[in-house]
Short mmCIF file of C-alpha atoms in Angstrom, two decimals:
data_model
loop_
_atom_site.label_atom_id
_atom_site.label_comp_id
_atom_site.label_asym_id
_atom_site.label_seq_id
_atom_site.Cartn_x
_atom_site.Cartn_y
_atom_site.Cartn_z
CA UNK R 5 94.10 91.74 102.85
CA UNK R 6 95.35 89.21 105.60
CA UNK R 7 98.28 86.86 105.37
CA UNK R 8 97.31 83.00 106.25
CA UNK R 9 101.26 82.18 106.57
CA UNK R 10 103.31 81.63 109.63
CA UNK R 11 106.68 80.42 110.74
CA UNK R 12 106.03 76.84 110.06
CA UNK R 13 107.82 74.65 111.78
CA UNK R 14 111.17 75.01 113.96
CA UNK R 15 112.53 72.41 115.64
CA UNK R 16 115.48 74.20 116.65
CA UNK R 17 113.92 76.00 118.80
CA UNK R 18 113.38 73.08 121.78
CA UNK R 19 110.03 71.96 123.28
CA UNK R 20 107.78 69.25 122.35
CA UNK R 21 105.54 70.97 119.77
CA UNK R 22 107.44 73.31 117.12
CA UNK R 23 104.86 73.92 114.76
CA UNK R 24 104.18 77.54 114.61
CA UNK R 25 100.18 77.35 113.95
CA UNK R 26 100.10 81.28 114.52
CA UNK R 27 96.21 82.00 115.95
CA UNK R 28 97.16 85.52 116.72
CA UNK R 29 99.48 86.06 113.50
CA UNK R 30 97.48 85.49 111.66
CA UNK R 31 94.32 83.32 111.54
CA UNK R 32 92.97 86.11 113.90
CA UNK R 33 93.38 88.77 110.68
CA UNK R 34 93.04 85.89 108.07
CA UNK R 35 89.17 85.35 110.13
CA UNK R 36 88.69 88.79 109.96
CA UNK R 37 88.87 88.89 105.93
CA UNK R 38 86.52 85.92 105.86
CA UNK R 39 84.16 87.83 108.05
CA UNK R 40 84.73 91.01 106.09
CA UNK R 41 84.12 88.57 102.76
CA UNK R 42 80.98 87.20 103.98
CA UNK R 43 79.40 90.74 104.88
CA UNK R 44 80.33 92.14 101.88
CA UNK R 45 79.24 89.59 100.17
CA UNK R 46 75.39 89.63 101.55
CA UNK R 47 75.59 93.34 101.47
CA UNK R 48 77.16 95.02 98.97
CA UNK R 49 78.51 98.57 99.11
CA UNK R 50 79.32 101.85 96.70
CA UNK R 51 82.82 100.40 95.76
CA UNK R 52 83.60 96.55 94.38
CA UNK R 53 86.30 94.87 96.65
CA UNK R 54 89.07 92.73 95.97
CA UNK R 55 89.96 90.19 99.22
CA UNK R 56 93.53 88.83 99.08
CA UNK R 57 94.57 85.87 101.48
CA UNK R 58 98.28 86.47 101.14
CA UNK R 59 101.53 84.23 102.40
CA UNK R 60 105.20 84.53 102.97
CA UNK R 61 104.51 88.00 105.19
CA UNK R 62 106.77 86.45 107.71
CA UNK R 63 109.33 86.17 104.89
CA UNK R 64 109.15 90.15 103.77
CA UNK R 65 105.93 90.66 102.57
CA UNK R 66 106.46 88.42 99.59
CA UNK R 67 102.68 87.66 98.77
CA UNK R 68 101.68 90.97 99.11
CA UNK R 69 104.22 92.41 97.15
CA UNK R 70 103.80 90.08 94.35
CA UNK R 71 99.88 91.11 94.26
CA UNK R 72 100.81 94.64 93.98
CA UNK R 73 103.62 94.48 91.10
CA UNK R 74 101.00 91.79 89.46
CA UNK R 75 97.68 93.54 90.35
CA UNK R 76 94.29 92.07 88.65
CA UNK R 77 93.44 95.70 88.39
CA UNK R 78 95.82 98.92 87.37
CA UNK R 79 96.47 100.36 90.94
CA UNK R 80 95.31 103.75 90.34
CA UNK R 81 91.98 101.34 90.43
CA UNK R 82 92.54 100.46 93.54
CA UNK R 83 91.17 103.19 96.51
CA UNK R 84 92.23 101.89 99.75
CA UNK R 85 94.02 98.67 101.07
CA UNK R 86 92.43 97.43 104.68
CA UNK R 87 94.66 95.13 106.39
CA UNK R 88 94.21 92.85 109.01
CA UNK R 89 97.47 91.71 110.82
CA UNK R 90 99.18 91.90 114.23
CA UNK R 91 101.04 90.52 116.59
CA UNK R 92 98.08 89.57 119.13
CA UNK R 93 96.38 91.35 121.50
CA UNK R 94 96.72 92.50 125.94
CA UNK R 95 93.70 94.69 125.40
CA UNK R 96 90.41 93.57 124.81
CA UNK R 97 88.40 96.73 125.01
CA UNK R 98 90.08 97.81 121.89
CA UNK R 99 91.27 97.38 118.16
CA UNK R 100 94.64 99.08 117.25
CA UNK R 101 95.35 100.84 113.93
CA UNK R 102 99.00 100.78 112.46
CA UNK R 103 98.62 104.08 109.94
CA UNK R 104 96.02 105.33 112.31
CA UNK R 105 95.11 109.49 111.03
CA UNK R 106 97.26 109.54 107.94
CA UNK R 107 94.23 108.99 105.66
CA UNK R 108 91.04 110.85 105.28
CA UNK R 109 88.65 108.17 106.43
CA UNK R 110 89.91 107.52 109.60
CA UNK R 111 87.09 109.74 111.55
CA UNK R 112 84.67 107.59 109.90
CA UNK R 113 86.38 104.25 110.67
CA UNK R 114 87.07 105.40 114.31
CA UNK R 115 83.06 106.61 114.74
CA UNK R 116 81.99 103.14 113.01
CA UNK R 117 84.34 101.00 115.16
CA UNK R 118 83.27 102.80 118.26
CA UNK R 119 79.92 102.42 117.36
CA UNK R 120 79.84 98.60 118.74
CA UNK R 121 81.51 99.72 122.07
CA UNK R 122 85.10 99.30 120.81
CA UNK R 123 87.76 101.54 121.69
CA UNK R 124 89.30 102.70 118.34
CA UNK R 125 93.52 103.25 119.43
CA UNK R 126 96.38 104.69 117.70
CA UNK R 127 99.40 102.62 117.29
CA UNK R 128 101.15 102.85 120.93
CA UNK R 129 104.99 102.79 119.81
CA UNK R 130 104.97 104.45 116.72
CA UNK R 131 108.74 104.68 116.98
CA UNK R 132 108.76 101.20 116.24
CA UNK R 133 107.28 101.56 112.79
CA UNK R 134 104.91 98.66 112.91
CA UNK R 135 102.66 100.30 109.56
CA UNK R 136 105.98 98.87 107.22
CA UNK R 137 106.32 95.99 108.60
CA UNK R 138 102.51 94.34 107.34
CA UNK R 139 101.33 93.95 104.19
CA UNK R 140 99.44 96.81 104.10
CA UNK R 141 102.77 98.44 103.43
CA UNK R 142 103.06 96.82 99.58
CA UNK R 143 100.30 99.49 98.83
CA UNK R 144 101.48 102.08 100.78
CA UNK R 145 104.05 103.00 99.36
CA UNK R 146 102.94 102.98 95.54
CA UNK R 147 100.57 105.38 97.19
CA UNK R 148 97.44 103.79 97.54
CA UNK R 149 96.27 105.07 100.96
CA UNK R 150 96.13 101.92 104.07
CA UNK R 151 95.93 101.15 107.42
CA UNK R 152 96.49 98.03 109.35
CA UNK R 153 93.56 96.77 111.98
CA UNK R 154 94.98 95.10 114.11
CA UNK R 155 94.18 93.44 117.86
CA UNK R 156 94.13 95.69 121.10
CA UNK R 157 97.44 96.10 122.09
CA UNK R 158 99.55 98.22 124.37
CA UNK R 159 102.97 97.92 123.66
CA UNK R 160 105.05 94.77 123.39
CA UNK R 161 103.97 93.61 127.17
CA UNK R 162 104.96 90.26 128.36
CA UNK R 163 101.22 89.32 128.00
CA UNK R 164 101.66 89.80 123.89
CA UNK R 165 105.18 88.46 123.71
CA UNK R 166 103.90 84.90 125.71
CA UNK R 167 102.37 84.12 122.69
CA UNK R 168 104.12 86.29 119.99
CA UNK R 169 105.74 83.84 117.41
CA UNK R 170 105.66 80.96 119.92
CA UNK R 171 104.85 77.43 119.11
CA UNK R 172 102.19 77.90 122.14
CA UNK R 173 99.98 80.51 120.07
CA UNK R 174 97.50 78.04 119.80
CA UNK R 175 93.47 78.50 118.68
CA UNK R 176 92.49 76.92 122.23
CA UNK R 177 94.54 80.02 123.78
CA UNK R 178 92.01 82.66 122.28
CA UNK R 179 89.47 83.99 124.22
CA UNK R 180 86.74 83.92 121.32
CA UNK R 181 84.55 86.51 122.66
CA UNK R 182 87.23 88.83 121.68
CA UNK R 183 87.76 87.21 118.39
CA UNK R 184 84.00 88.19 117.87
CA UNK R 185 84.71 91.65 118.61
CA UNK R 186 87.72 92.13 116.45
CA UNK R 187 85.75 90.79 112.86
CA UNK R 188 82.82 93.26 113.68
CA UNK R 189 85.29 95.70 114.15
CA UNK R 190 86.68 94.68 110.70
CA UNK R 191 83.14 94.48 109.26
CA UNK R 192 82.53 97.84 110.46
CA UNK R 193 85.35 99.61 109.01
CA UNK R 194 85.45 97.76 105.48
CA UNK R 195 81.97 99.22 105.44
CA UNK R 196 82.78 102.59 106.05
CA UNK R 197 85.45 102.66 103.41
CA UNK R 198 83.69 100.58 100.69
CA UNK R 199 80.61 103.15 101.17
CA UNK R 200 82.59 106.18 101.57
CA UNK R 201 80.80 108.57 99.30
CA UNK R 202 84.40 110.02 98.81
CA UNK R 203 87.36 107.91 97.42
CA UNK R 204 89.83 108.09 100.39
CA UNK R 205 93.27 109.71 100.13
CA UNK R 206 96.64 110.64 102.37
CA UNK R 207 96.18 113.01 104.76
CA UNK R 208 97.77 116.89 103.40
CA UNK R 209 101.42 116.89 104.78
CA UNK R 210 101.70 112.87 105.05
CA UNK R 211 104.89 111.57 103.51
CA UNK R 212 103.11 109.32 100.92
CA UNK R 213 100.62 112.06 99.73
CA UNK R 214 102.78 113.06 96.70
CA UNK R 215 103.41 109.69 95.60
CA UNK R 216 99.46 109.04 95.85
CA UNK R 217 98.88 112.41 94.01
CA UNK R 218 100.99 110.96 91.73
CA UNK R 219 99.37 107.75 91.37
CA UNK R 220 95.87 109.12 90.98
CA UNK R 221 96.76 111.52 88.35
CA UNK R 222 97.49 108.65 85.68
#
């Protein structure tokens, strides 16, 4: 899942341009389901995937929450939800993980991503909750095990906020070679979970375990 949406447009907010075209939040996630789509799509793996382009995650998850009370398939169908969202990115030598060790699969995601010479990093302020505030959090909490892959980051740094819902986050602004890295880093871990010869679940002792369990068992 990725949402396409931004903020739109805000004129209130001064300056010449105040449409919000959001290249970091999120045609830099919404690129990295498209990538994921066409992989997938040429190579196949152990588990059929559903891709969801969602909108109105700026407004509270809306999209994303609609897909999961309105699912095309029973969720206890559904093994894993792989987001792509953040907020943009002051590390390029890495891809950050919102969620990162509360599922079983995350050894195998880390080892993939690393693979291609990409550091695989924890969420750095965990305090802040970031893994509720994406839409990987619509299946989280029914208990369908998630994480959110999202662009190197190191904290909230001047360097993220320049561009962090600002009219100025603009495509020309990206350094593409990064880009690159952060779909095959995508790529890499859809693949891992899609051909994960066991279905994934919440780590023992996580929070949302017994409401998995619990989801699972229908």
């Amino acid at each position: 899942s990725a949402h396409y949406d931004h903020l739109g447009i805000d004129g209130s907010r001064g300056g010449v341009d105040s449409i919000f075209n959001g290249a970091r939040d999120n045609a830099m996630g919404t690129t990295a389901l498209l990538g994921v789509a066409r992989h997938l799509g040429a190579n196949p793996g152990r588990r059929p995937v559903i891709l969801i382009a969602v909108t109105a995650e700026e407004r509270g998850l809306l999209g994303s929450e609609y897909f999961a009370t309105n699912p095309w398939k029973p969720l206890n169908q559904i093994a894993f939800n792989l987001n792509f969202d953040g907020a943009g990115y002051d590390d390029t030598s890495s891809v950050t993980m919102n969620g990162y060790g509360r599922t079983t699969i995350q050894d195998k995601i880390d080892w993939a991503i690393a693979e291609l010479g990409i550091l695989p990093n924890p969420d750095p302020v965990p305090e802040m909750g970031l893994f509720q505030y994406s839409d990987n959090w619509s299946f989280a909490k029914r208990g369908i095990p998630a994480i959110n892959l999202a662009p190197g980051f190191k904290g909230f740094t001047p360097a993220l906020m320049k561009y962090y819902h600002q009219a100025g986050d603009h495509a020309d602004e990206l350094d593409f070679a990064y880009v690159t890295r952060y779909v095959k880093a995508a790529v890499a871990a859809a693949q891992e979970v899609v051909n994960a010869e066991m279905r994934p679940t919440w780590v023992e002792g996580d929070e949302l375990a017994p409401i998995g369990k619990e989801l699972y068992a229908k």
